[in-house]
DNA sequence: CTGTTAGCGCCTTCAG
DNA sequence: CTGAAGGCGCTAACAG
């Protein structure tokens, strides 16, 4: 059994209260006593029990991250940010992956309690409307990473603006025939695709362009589906010269599908994505960058502030987007 | 404040001991009393405090996963297996990502203690030799997922066999000029590449083949490096007709690099990977499949058994490999 | 079968 | 500045 605070106190010849004070950096201890106790602690390799401390203080050094589809590259980057920030602050992170619509409520109910964690992060995760009041008044504070929920603190981006930025980049290069590839709404997850599509439409309209209905594709977020989309687009009598994809993952596949049939990127077809995943740079893919790692880190920081009370009230922060022009977009070739 | 066991006891008109007994499914409670208490619990929406229960029982419902380079696709699959198995057993999982050689020891020391978790999983993670005895006698049990450490329970694969399987597949197809692309040892992580290379060499030797030294490439696990490798191989006077890659991630890039210069896969060049990541199937990539998700799930299960004492002694389990022949490997073309 | 009580390890008054 | 004691919520051993 590991040593307890009583063992330390006895060996140091002081009371447990004194040991507790040095542990909690109370100023009410003389330097001499403090140094002595610290030495004993070191000598015995003593560490206070998380459990006992938590019980006594009524709060634990644990954050809970509830992540929607943890395995996506973007969720992973956000998680990294959360982990780094939390561990820098000395907090452990409990991870819950949400697969099923049905179980998320139980997870929230059972996990987001003071005896399990001191705060919760909801990542790319849209609670039911009826659950929002519960979350807002939850005994432990909650921050939404990648989402804008009325009444809840969180970080988000302007997806519509992002869709517009991508499209306007293409328009600025001289493209007139611009298609869009996105995906369907997900029952529990946010799916930003439709907002980005709205931004696309807004940019198209703003430039006075007309686009055929067949230029807008959406379906499951799967490789084969995206391949089919790009092929259908290129099979059109009047194929697009550029494609806005609602995510880098779509853009990559679209570019690959185009190249596979001899359509050169960017010579014959410009492709722009969304996210700026690590591979986007390697693939030389133009994209709209959204801060992924940073959203996790700032979300965790916001949560810690909220817990500490140094943040007056829950607030929503919009993070900046950035157009990253790389080699997958270029002016349309003169012959087109 | 949430209700406590005392609140429940009072409202139910019984003692706390009785409530505790129904909570812990003790048979020493009459059915009538049990039903009544259960009803009150339901009514008050009472949940026992994890903290208090942990303190009292001396063990917590938490597992710790220490993961080497969490962001790799394979680590992620393993993690999924761990999370699913742990949560099915009612355990939370604390996640720690190890980036730095220096900090892993502290993490192990501070995290793998009875007041923080009931068991630890080390994922794709090679501790220093001198730390092994400490881990083996650690107050909370430890299981190594993806690694074979003498004295520690764990799951692993036979990397050398895997390298041989991949190479022999190619030899069986009629290839004689077979190259290898791998990567360097990582200071803290396992790096199975060298063992797979040994398997490759063994298969080559077993078939009585001679290969030029230039056929074996290794370097950083980065896209650009692999692209350079494949290009150097194809630039040789006597280029290989097939490539064994030490991981699917290498294989994907190698295939892409080959195609980019007009070398058809598998017509001009066969490529085989290792792992069988999700995308391998989509890319129609031949590979040696190792169980990733399953290694996590079985590792967690093994840990739970160890904790429960139902597993007599720590043991090491070798998981089976499987050759998955897909479209990226074929017999060499007659002209070669 | 059930109520009572003594810890689990630590923090936090409250005296001194 | 420091020691002693009560309490955090629960489990388990002990009487009844």
XYZ file of C-alpha atoms (C1' of nucleotides) in Angstrom:
704
model
C 0.000 0.000 0.000
C 1.200 3.455 -0.818
C 1.924 5.833 2.062
C -0.862 8.097 3.275
C -0.787 11.628 4.515
C -0.776 10.279 8.052
C 2.400 8.315 7.378
C 4.063 11.434 6.123
C 2.850 13.474 9.068
C 4.106 10.954 11.543
C 7.497 10.587 9.935
C 7.843 14.344 9.684
C 6.764 14.771 13.259
C 3.912 17.119 12.359
C 0.150 16.919 12.105
C -1.698 15.873 8.999
C -3.101 19.371 8.695
C 0.362 20.751 8.198
C 1.172 18.220 5.516
C -2.085 19.022 3.810
C -1.186 22.702 3.882
C 2.136 22.229 2.207
C 0.437 19.980 -0.335
C -2.015 22.716 -1.174
C 0.560 25.467 -1.089
C -1.055 27.277 1.744
C 1.013 30.269 2.893
C 0.234 29.400 6.504
C 3.297 27.221 6.905
C 6.774 28.272 7.946
C 9.465 27.821 5.360
C 11.386 25.502 7.619
C 8.451 23.191 8.222
C 7.527 23.252 4.591
C 10.994 22.289 3.458
C 11.141 19.493 5.981
C 7.774 18.066 5.015
C 8.628 18.313 1.350
C 11.793 16.367 1.996
C 9.876 13.604 3.743
C 7.350 13.511 0.924
C 10.139 13.146 -1.570
C 11.813 10.500 0.510
C 8.666 8.419 0.853
C 7.624 9.065 -2.729
C 4.263 10.083 -1.409
C 1.426 11.206 -3.702
C -1.918 12.317 -2.414
C -4.817 10.110 -3.378
C -6.868 11.546 -6.193
C -9.865 9.774 -4.842
C -9.671 11.043 -1.294
C -8.826 14.521 -2.404
C -11.737 14.521 -4.787
C -14.161 13.275 -2.182
C -13.001 15.847 0.270
C -12.925 18.814 -2.057
C -16.019 17.775 -3.932
C -14.338 17.992 -7.293
C -12.014 15.816 -9.297
C -9.110 16.502 -11.601
C -10.839 14.953 -14.548
C -12.383 16.287 -17.724
C -14.733 14.272 -19.876
C -14.627 14.443 -23.639
C -17.632 13.094 -25.476
C -16.686 12.791 -29.078
C -18.823 12.212 -32.078
C -17.144 9.793 -34.439
C -13.766 9.916 -32.804
C -12.045 8.227 -35.677
C -12.416 11.050 -38.137
C -9.178 12.942 -38.691
C -10.711 16.232 -37.645
C -12.146 14.907 -34.386
C -8.760 13.439 -33.654
C -7.006 16.753 -34.057
C -9.488 18.406 -31.762
C -8.966 15.661 -29.238
C -5.242 16.228 -29.355
C -5.776 19.855 -28.486
C -7.989 18.902 -25.578
C -5.529 16.345 -24.271
C -2.572 18.676 -24.424
C -4.328 21.551 -22.743
C -5.895 19.384 -20.071
C -2.738 17.591 -19.225
C -0.833 20.866 -19.036
C -3.346 21.900 -16.399
C -2.938 18.608 -14.562
C -6.274 17.135 -15.557
C -6.973 13.673 -16.780
C -9.296 13.219 -19.711
C -11.928 10.543 -19.879
C -12.841 9.732 -23.421
C -16.244 8.623 -24.618
C -16.945 7.809 -28.188
C -20.530 8.229 -29.291
C -21.678 5.875 -31.978
C -25.287 5.487 -31.256
C -28.024 8.060 -31.017
C -29.675 6.208 -28.203
C -26.790 5.972 -25.812
C -25.571 9.506 -25.823
C -28.144 10.736 -23.381
C -27.200 8.118 -20.849
C -23.568 8.957 -21.295
C -24.269 12.573 -20.594
C -26.448 11.803 -17.614
C -24.073 9.346 -16.021
C -20.767 10.896 -16.909
C -21.302 14.602 -16.512
C -21.605 14.519 -12.735
C -19.348 16.058 -10.109
C -18.145 12.726 -8.806
C -16.905 11.682 -12.232
C -15.525 14.806 -13.776
C -15.152 18.494 -13.204
C -16.210 19.515 -16.678
C -17.330 18.166 -20.021
C -16.394 18.784 -23.620
C -18.868 17.947 -26.355
C -16.988 17.526 -29.590
C -18.712 17.895 -32.973
C -21.792 16.823 -31.288
C -25.307 18.149 -31.446
C -27.541 17.398 -28.473
C -31.289 17.176 -28.876
C -33.020 20.483 -28.380
C -34.806 19.168 -25.333
C -31.527 18.241 -23.695
C -30.015 21.672 -24.035
C -31.575 23.162 -20.919
C -30.316 20.182 -18.961
C -26.819 20.712 -20.251
C -26.946 24.421 -19.587
C -27.828 23.816 -15.961
C -25.715 20.727 -15.574
C -23.913 20.425 -12.235
C -20.619 20.376 -14.073
C -19.938 22.957 -16.753
C -19.995 21.994 -20.396
C -18.290 23.445 -23.445
C -19.149 22.618 -27.011
C -16.157 22.222 -29.284
C -17.194 22.715 -32.885
C -20.766 23.754 -32.513
C -23.012 26.665 -31.772
C -25.744 25.733 -29.327
C -27.886 28.530 -27.909
C -27.280 28.798 -24.192
C -24.126 26.697 -24.155
C -20.539 27.867 -24.156
C -18.653 26.801 -27.216
C -16.421 27.335 -30.171
C -17.545 27.270 -33.739
C -16.799 28.512 -37.203
C -18.968 30.201 -39.772
C -19.548 27.341 -42.159
C -21.515 29.402 -44.580
C -18.725 31.947 -44.791
C -16.294 29.100 -45.371
C -18.336 27.756 -48.251
C -18.444 31.230 -49.697
C -14.706 31.748 -49.292
C -13.931 28.544 -51.151
C -16.319 29.368 -53.947
C -15.185 32.959 -54.294
C -11.607 31.796 -54.522
C -12.578 29.743 -57.539
C -14.635 32.563 -59.027
C -11.706 34.892 -58.514
C -9.563 32.536 -60.548
C -11.990 32.877 -63.408
C -14.129 29.789 -63.022
C -17.771 29.902 -64.050
C -18.703 26.251 -63.935
C -18.264 25.307 -60.318
C -19.721 22.181 -58.727
C -20.229 21.227 -55.102
C -19.714 17.867 -53.402
C -20.980 17.442 -49.859
C -22.739 14.982 -47.656
C -26.017 14.433 -45.930
C -27.061 15.461 -42.499
C -26.077 13.120 -39.755
C -28.800 12.387 -37.205
C -26.720 13.147 -34.124
C -23.627 14.811 -35.422
C -23.460 18.250 -36.697
C -23.154 18.146 -40.348
C -21.814 21.416 -41.558
C -22.107 20.414 -45.180
C -25.450 22.082 -45.747
C -24.239 25.406 -44.394
C -21.197 25.283 -46.581
C -23.484 24.551 -49.478
C -25.481 27.642 -48.587
C -22.267 29.664 -48.702
C -21.479 28.161 -52.073
C -24.897 29.109 -53.400
C -24.572 32.576 -52.004
C -21.241 33.114 -53.723
C -22.560 31.722 -56.987
C -25.572 33.999 -56.842
C -23.444 36.964 -55.815
C -21.352 36.545 -58.913
C -24.422 36.300 -61.080
C -23.604 32.778 -62.183
C -26.076 30.099 -63.161
C -25.353 26.528 -62.282
C -27.245 23.422 -63.304
C -28.891 21.427 -60.519
C -26.687 18.479 -61.428
C -23.691 20.433 -60.170
C -24.649 19.876 -56.554
C -23.940 16.433 -55.170
C -24.486 15.039 -51.749
C -24.561 11.578 -50.248
C -22.960 9.411 -47.626
C -19.512 10.380 -46.546
C -17.882 7.439 -48.208
C -15.148 6.997 -50.664
C -17.166 5.144 -53.244
C -19.960 7.669 -53.105
C -17.608 10.550 -53.695
C -15.965 8.721 -56.569
C -19.337 8.279 -58.137
C -20.111 11.943 -57.663
C -16.969 13.152 -59.363
C -17.514 10.751 -62.229
C -21.081 11.879 -62.706
C -19.921 15.464 -62.759
C -17.228 14.793 -65.324
C -19.656 12.820 -67.437
C -21.921 15.814 -67.859
C -22.156 17.416 -71.268
C -21.068 20.599 -69.670
C -18.704 19.416 -66.936
C -17.504 21.795 -64.221
C -14.030 23.293 -64.342
C -13.854 23.442 -60.580
C -15.239 21.655 -57.537
C -15.886 22.871 -54.037
C -15.786 19.942 -51.636
C -17.342 20.225 -48.206
C -14.333 18.513 -46.639
C -10.740 17.672 -47.477
C -11.637 14.011 -47.374
C -14.084 14.559 -50.217
C -11.655 16.767 -52.092
C -8.901 14.176 -51.951
C -11.096 11.485 -53.348
C -12.540 13.777 -55.976
C -9.074 14.759 -57.149
C -8.018 11.150 -57.218
C -11.110 10.143 -59.170
C -10.482 12.880 -61.687
C -6.852 11.945 -62.203
C -7.818 8.304 -62.568
C -9.714 9.186 -65.726
C -7.034 11.438 -67.083
C -8.474 14.718 -65.928
C -5.552 16.778 -64.691
C -5.723 18.740 -61.440
C -5.555 21.701 -61.528
C -5.128 22.029 -65.308
C -8.475 20.546 -66.268
C -10.179 20.719 -62.916
C -9.599 22.806 -59.833
C -10.456 21.240 -56.508
C -10.746 22.936 -53.146
C -11.464 21.272 -49.825
C -12.317 22.300 -46.287
C -10.495 21.687 -42.965
C -6.816 21.685 -43.846
C -6.033 18.266 -42.494
C -2.369 17.361 -42.265
C -2.467 15.496 -45.534
C -3.928 18.469 -47.371
C -0.525 20.074 -47.312
C 1.169 16.939 -48.526
C -1.331 16.534 -51.296
C -0.901 20.191 -52.212
C -4.618 20.652 -51.812
C -6.166 24.106 -51.668
C -8.582 24.381 -48.807
C -10.371 26.523 -46.265
C -8.471 26.085 -43.076
C -10.369 25.751 -39.847
C -8.486 25.514 -36.573
C -8.871 21.920 -35.414
C -6.207 21.325 -32.821
C -6.723 24.860 -31.610
C -10.463 24.406 -31.206
C -9.792 21.546 -28.828
C -7.139 23.412 -26.901
C -9.184 26.584 -26.604
C -12.286 24.619 -25.709
C -10.456 22.917 -22.880
C -9.062 26.226 -21.740
C -12.508 27.781 -21.792
C -13.841 24.901 -19.756
C -11.070 25.219 -17.197
C -11.782 28.920 -16.891
C -15.455 28.238 -16.490
C -14.741 25.702 -13.758
C -12.457 28.075 -11.996
C -15.044 30.811 -12.229
C -12.653 33.202 -13.904
C -14.918 33.303 -16.894
C -17.976 35.373 -16.021
C -20.514 33.626 -18.215
C -20.648 30.943 -20.862
C -19.783 32.443 -24.166
C -19.589 31.436 -27.766
C -16.458 32.088 -29.731
C -16.253 32.086 -33.475
C -12.905 30.981 -34.752
C -11.365 32.448 -37.868
C -11.197 30.685 -41.207
C -8.364 31.057 -43.625
C -8.200 30.383 -47.305
C -5.156 28.288 -48.098
C -4.441 28.395 -51.806
C -2.248 25.551 -52.937
C -1.612 23.690 -56.135
C -4.990 22.053 -56.655
C -6.646 25.272 -57.796
C -5.697 27.389 -60.800
C -7.402 29.482 -63.461
C -9.422 27.432 -65.946
C -7.524 26.504 -69.076
C -8.254 28.807 -72.050
C -9.781 26.008 -74.085
C -12.538 25.412 -71.598
C -26.254 18.815 -4.705
C -27.140 15.328 -5.804
C -28.783 13.021 -3.277
C -26.581 10.766 -1.162
C -27.066 7.266 0.025
C -28.248 8.672 3.356
C -31.010 10.627 1.638
C -32.183 7.479 -0.051
C -32.026 5.486 3.162
C -34.030 8.060 5.044
C -36.671 8.417 2.403
C -36.977 4.658 2.106
C -37.118 4.266 5.843
C -34.160 1.889 5.969
C -30.511 2.030 6.950
C -27.708 3.034 4.626
C -26.342 -0.473 4.828
C -29.453 -1.826 3.214
C -29.291 0.676 0.413
C -25.656 -0.172 -0.107
C -26.550 -3.829 -0.292
C -29.151 -3.380 -2.978
C -26.688 -1.185 -4.843
C -24.126 -3.946 -4.766
C -26.602 -6.691 -5.506
C -26.067 -8.473 -2.263
C -28.426 -11.435 -1.820
C -28.888 -10.487 1.836
C -31.879 -8.274 1.145
C -35.528 -9.280 1.011
C -37.205 -8.892 -2.321
C -39.733 -6.531 -0.873
C -37.148 -4.220 0.630
C -35.076 -4.355 -2.501
C -37.976 -3.381 -4.701
C -38.904 -0.555 -2.413
C -35.382 0.847 -2.242
C -34.993 0.522 -5.971
C -38.168 2.507 -6.424
C -36.920 5.292 -4.184
C -33.596 5.325 -6.015
C -35.406 5.643 -9.281
C -37.648 8.326 -7.914
C -34.772 10.421 -6.595
C -32.627 9.702 -9.629
C -29.890 8.694 -7.253
C -26.453 7.526 -8.466
C -23.749 6.446 -6.080
C -20.665 8.630 -6.062
C -17.817 7.125 -8.024
C -15.413 8.901 -5.786
C -16.780 7.699 -2.490
C -17.227 4.198 -3.746
C -13.691 4.165 -5.038
C -12.261 5.457 -1.810
C -14.171 2.929 0.174
C -13.477 -0.082 -2.016
C -9.938 0.928 -2.740
C -10.395 0.659 -6.462
C -11.926 2.764 -9.195
C -13.878 2.028 -12.322
C -11.265 3.546 -14.541
C -8.730 2.174 -16.985
C -5.800 4.166 -18.264
C -4.632 3.937 -21.844
C -1.185 5.275 -22.583
C -0.864 5.518 -26.300
C 2.171 6.050 -28.408
C 1.396 8.445 -31.240
C -2.338 8.329 -30.839
C -2.967 9.960 -34.163
C -1.796 7.086 -36.306
C -4.657 5.182 -37.884
C -3.584 1.917 -36.327
C -3.349 3.308 -32.803
C -6.772 4.766 -33.263
C -8.292 1.437 -34.198
C -6.728 -0.162 -31.172
C -8.078 2.606 -29.012
C -11.557 2.030 -30.366
C -11.336 -1.585 -29.325
C -10.235 -0.568 -25.847
C -13.011 1.980 -25.455
C -15.732 -0.368 -26.589
C -14.642 -3.209 -24.363
C -14.056 -0.987 -21.343
C -17.339 0.790 -21.641
C -19.190 -2.491 -22.061
C -17.714 -3.471 -18.715
C -18.703 -0.142 -17.184
C -15.226 1.319 -17.006
C -14.143 4.780 -17.970
C -10.973 5.201 -19.942
C -8.428 7.896 -19.256
C -6.385 8.652 -22.313
C -2.777 9.749 -22.321
C -0.900 10.515 -25.448
C 2.842 10.092 -25.280
C 4.816 12.393 -27.482
C 7.982 12.821 -25.610
C 10.476 10.270 -24.419
C 11.079 12.197 -21.252
C 7.556 12.438 -19.971
C 6.403 8.896 -20.329
C 8.018 7.721 -17.123
C 6.267 10.379 -15.113
C 3.003 9.514 -16.718
C 3.415 5.917 -15.787
C 4.475 6.753 -12.256
C 1.692 9.206 -11.596
C -1.115 7.616 -13.505
C -0.742 3.925 -12.893
C -1.730 4.077 -9.219
C -4.741 2.555 -7.472
C -6.302 5.915 -6.704
C -6.324 6.882 -10.369
C -7.104 3.722 -12.257
C -7.653 0.052 -11.779
C -5.492 -1.016 -14.677
C -3.304 0.284 -17.466
C -2.989 -0.394 -21.169
C 0.266 0.418 -22.924
C -0.408 0.782 -26.614
C 2.355 0.367 -29.215
C 4.695 1.471 -26.605
C 8.057 0.161 -25.570
C 9.151 0.986 -22.041
C 12.823 1.232 -21.160
C 14.281 -2.044 -20.043
C 14.946 -0.681 -16.604
C 11.285 0.255 -16.184
C 9.983 -3.186 -16.955
C 10.418 -4.599 -13.468
C 8.559 -1.604 -12.096
C 5.702 -2.195 -14.461
C 5.605 -5.878 -13.748
C 5.231 -5.232 -10.032
C 3.097 -2.140 -10.422
C 0.273 -1.824 -7.879
C -2.223 -1.819 -10.723
C -1.947 -4.446 -13.447
C -0.661 -3.539 -16.866
C -1.249 -5.029 -20.292
C 0.761 -4.258 -23.380
C -1.281 -3.916 -26.541
C 0.908 -4.449 -29.561
C 4.153 -5.458 -27.990
C 6.022 -8.349 -26.500
C 7.752 -7.355 -23.285
C 9.291 -10.107 -21.198
C 7.483 -10.326 -17.892
C 4.487 -8.266 -18.956
C 1.114 -9.452 -20.129
C 0.367 -8.447 -23.664
C -0.730 -9.045 -27.195
C 1.540 -9.019 -30.182
C 2.022 -10.305 -33.654
C 4.956 -12.005 -35.319
C 6.312 -9.184 -37.413
C 9.014 -11.278 -38.973
C 6.454 -13.827 -40.078
C 4.368 -11.023 -41.502
C 7.270 -9.709 -43.540
C 7.862 -13.196 -44.794
C 4.221 -13.735 -45.682
C 4.121 -10.584 -47.754
C 7.321 -11.419 -49.549
C 6.395 -15.018 -50.199
C 3.102 -13.900 -51.659
C 5.047 -11.895 -54.192
C 7.490 -14.712 -54.832
C 4.567 -17.055 -55.318
C 3.238 -14.756 -57.996
C 6.512 -15.135 -59.857
C 8.380 -12.004 -58.823
C 12.159 -12.102 -58.528
C 12.990 -8.451 -58.200
C 11.339 -7.455 -54.949
C 12.162 -4.295 -53.026
C 11.393 -3.262 -49.452
C 10.322 0.113 -48.095
C 10.290 0.593 -44.346
C 11.186 3.085 -41.717
C 13.669 3.697 -38.972
C 13.477 2.738 -35.389
C 11.628 5.121 -33.179
C 13.336 5.901 -29.870
C 10.319 5.154 -27.656
C 7.859 3.438 -29.890
C 8.124 -0.020 -31.074
C 9.063 0.028 -34.621
C 8.219 -3.247 -36.187
C 9.744 -2.295 -39.513
C 13.082 -3.942 -38.862
C 11.480 -7.240 -37.935
C 9.371 -7.181 -41.045
C 12.513 -6.478 -43.005
C 14.102 -9.541 -41.431
C 11.127 -11.588 -42.599
C 11.527 -10.153 -46.056
C 15.205 -11.072 -46.121
C 14.431 -14.518 -44.863
C 11.883 -15.115 -47.606
C 14.238 -13.771 -50.243
C 17.019 -16.012 -49.020
C 14.685 -18.971 -48.729
C 13.765 -18.631 -52.377
C 17.403 -18.401 -53.362
C 16.997 -14.907 -54.745
C 19.647 -12.220 -54.867
C 18.662 -8.639 -54.359
C 20.789 -5.532 -54.726
C 21.367 -3.486 -51.588
C 19.616 -0.573 -53.241
C 16.370 -2.526 -53.063
C 16.031 -1.911 -49.341
C 14.895 1.549 -48.343
C 14.228 3.015 -44.967
C 13.776 6.480 -43.591
C 11.377 8.670 -41.721
C 7.770 7.706 -41.844
C 6.795 10.610 -44.021
C 5.084 10.982 -47.283
C 7.878 12.814 -49.057
C 10.444 10.293 -47.925
C 8.442 7.395 -49.228
C 7.858 9.157 -52.523
C 11.588 9.607 -52.855
C 12.146 5.958 -52.078
C 9.788 4.700 -54.729
C 11.272 7.047 -57.265
C 14.788 5.945 -56.469
C 13.726 2.343 -56.860
C 12.063 2.951 -60.197
C 15.063 4.912 -61.401
C 17.357 1.924 -60.967
C 18.759 0.263 -64.066
C 17.191 -2.895 -62.847
C 14.011 -1.692 -61.127
C 11.963 -4.024 -58.943
C 8.736 -5.549 -60.223
C 7.280 -5.635 -56.730
C 7.530 -3.789 -53.446
C 6.944 -4.938 -49.899
C 6.017 -1.974 -47.734
C 6.299 -2.201 -43.978
C 2.936 -0.490 -43.557
C -0.145 0.323 -45.576
C 0.644 3.988 -45.229
C 3.926 3.400 -47.078
C 2.289 1.163 -49.618
C -0.356 3.731 -50.474
C 2.191 6.417 -51.096
C 4.451 4.093 -53.034
C 1.599 3.063 -55.298
C 0.623 6.654 -55.794
C 4.211 7.664 -56.594
C 4.471 4.867 -59.113
C 1.236 5.786 -60.833
C 2.275 9.417 -60.943
C 5.124 8.483 -63.242
C 3.084 6.187 -65.375
C 4.043 2.935 -63.747
C 0.890 0.881 -63.551
C -0.070 -1.027 -60.408
C -0.209 -3.973 -60.470
C 0.695 -4.382 -64.173
C 4.167 -2.896 -63.962
C 4.616 -2.980 -60.237
C 3.018 -5.026 -57.496
C 2.681 -3.382 -54.103
C 1.806 -5.028 -50.816
C 1.341 -3.309 -47.469
C 0.911 -4.257 -43.852
C -1.918 -3.624 -41.367
C -5.081 -3.661 -43.426
C -6.283 -0.220 -42.473
C -9.816 0.669 -43.524
C -8.614 2.462 -46.601
C -6.599 -0.519 -47.776
C -9.800 -2.171 -48.851
C -10.998 0.932 -50.619
C -7.700 1.328 -52.393
C -7.777 -2.347 -53.331
C -4.421 -2.772 -51.684
C -3.012 -6.212 -50.967
C -1.719 -6.418 -47.444
C -0.918 -8.506 -44.410
C -3.796 -8.032 -42.067
C -3.133 -7.636 -38.377
C -6.022 -7.361 -35.951
C -6.062 -3.757 -34.774
C -9.455 -3.142 -33.229
C -9.370 -6.643 -31.866
C -5.987 -6.162 -30.233
C -7.433 -3.275 -28.255
C -10.574 -5.114 -27.308
C -8.758 -8.268 -26.306
C -6.146 -6.281 -24.432
C -8.826 -4.545 -22.406
C -10.530 -7.837 -21.746
C -7.257 -9.375 -20.622
C -6.694 -6.461 -18.290
C -10.163 -6.756 -16.812
C -9.602 -10.458 -16.238
C -6.276 -9.736 -14.622
C -7.875 -7.186 -12.330
C -10.617 -9.552 -11.416
C -8.111 -12.265 -10.713
C -9.774 -14.686 -13.066
C -6.630 -14.801 -15.119
C -4.050 -16.839 -13.224
C -0.916 -15.123 -14.445
C 0.106 -12.484 -16.941
C 0.428 -14.027 -20.323
C 1.451 -13.094 -23.798
C -0.835 -13.783 -26.680
C 0.245 -13.843 -30.275
C -2.459 -12.763 -32.645
C -2.836 -14.282 -36.065
C -1.868 -12.579 -39.293
C -3.692 -13.019 -42.522
C -2.590 -12.403 -46.051
C -5.176 -10.351 -47.876
C -4.571 -10.528 -51.605
C -6.254 -7.710 -53.480
C -5.744 -5.911 -56.714
C -2.399 -4.258 -56.083
C -0.457 -7.474 -56.526
C -0.305 -9.648 -59.636
C 2.204 -11.760 -61.530
C 4.954 -9.732 -63.208
C 4.256 -8.868 -66.812
C 5.982 -11.236 -69.301
C 8.108 -8.441 -70.748
C 9.840 -7.796 -67.481
C -32.534 -10.048 6.850
C -31.326 -5.198 8.581
C -29.522 -1.029 11.359
C -25.247 0.836 13.181
C -20.619 2.044 13.041
C -15.920 2.291 11.844
C -12.913 3.413 8.472
C -11.081 4.802 3.230
C -7.451 9.493 2.674
C -7.734 14.072 2.522
C -9.253 18.992 3.358
C -10.859 22.467 6.307
C -12.449 24.743 10.139
C -11.457 25.622 14.969
C -8.762 26.191 18.813
C -4.378 27.064 20.646
C 2.009 29.053 12.503
C 0.310 24.298 13.883
C -2.314 20.134 15.931
C -6.761 18.044 16.509
C -11.254 16.773 14.904
C -15.282 16.658 11.852
C -16.996 15.504 7.428
C -17.035 14.152 2.136
C -20.281 9.383 0.443
C -19.829 4.779 0.498
C -18.635 -0.189 1.878
C -18.091 -3.834 4.990
C -17.888 -5.954 9.305
C -20.626 -6.468 13.420
C -24.306 -6.862 16.186
C -29.082 -7.607 16.544
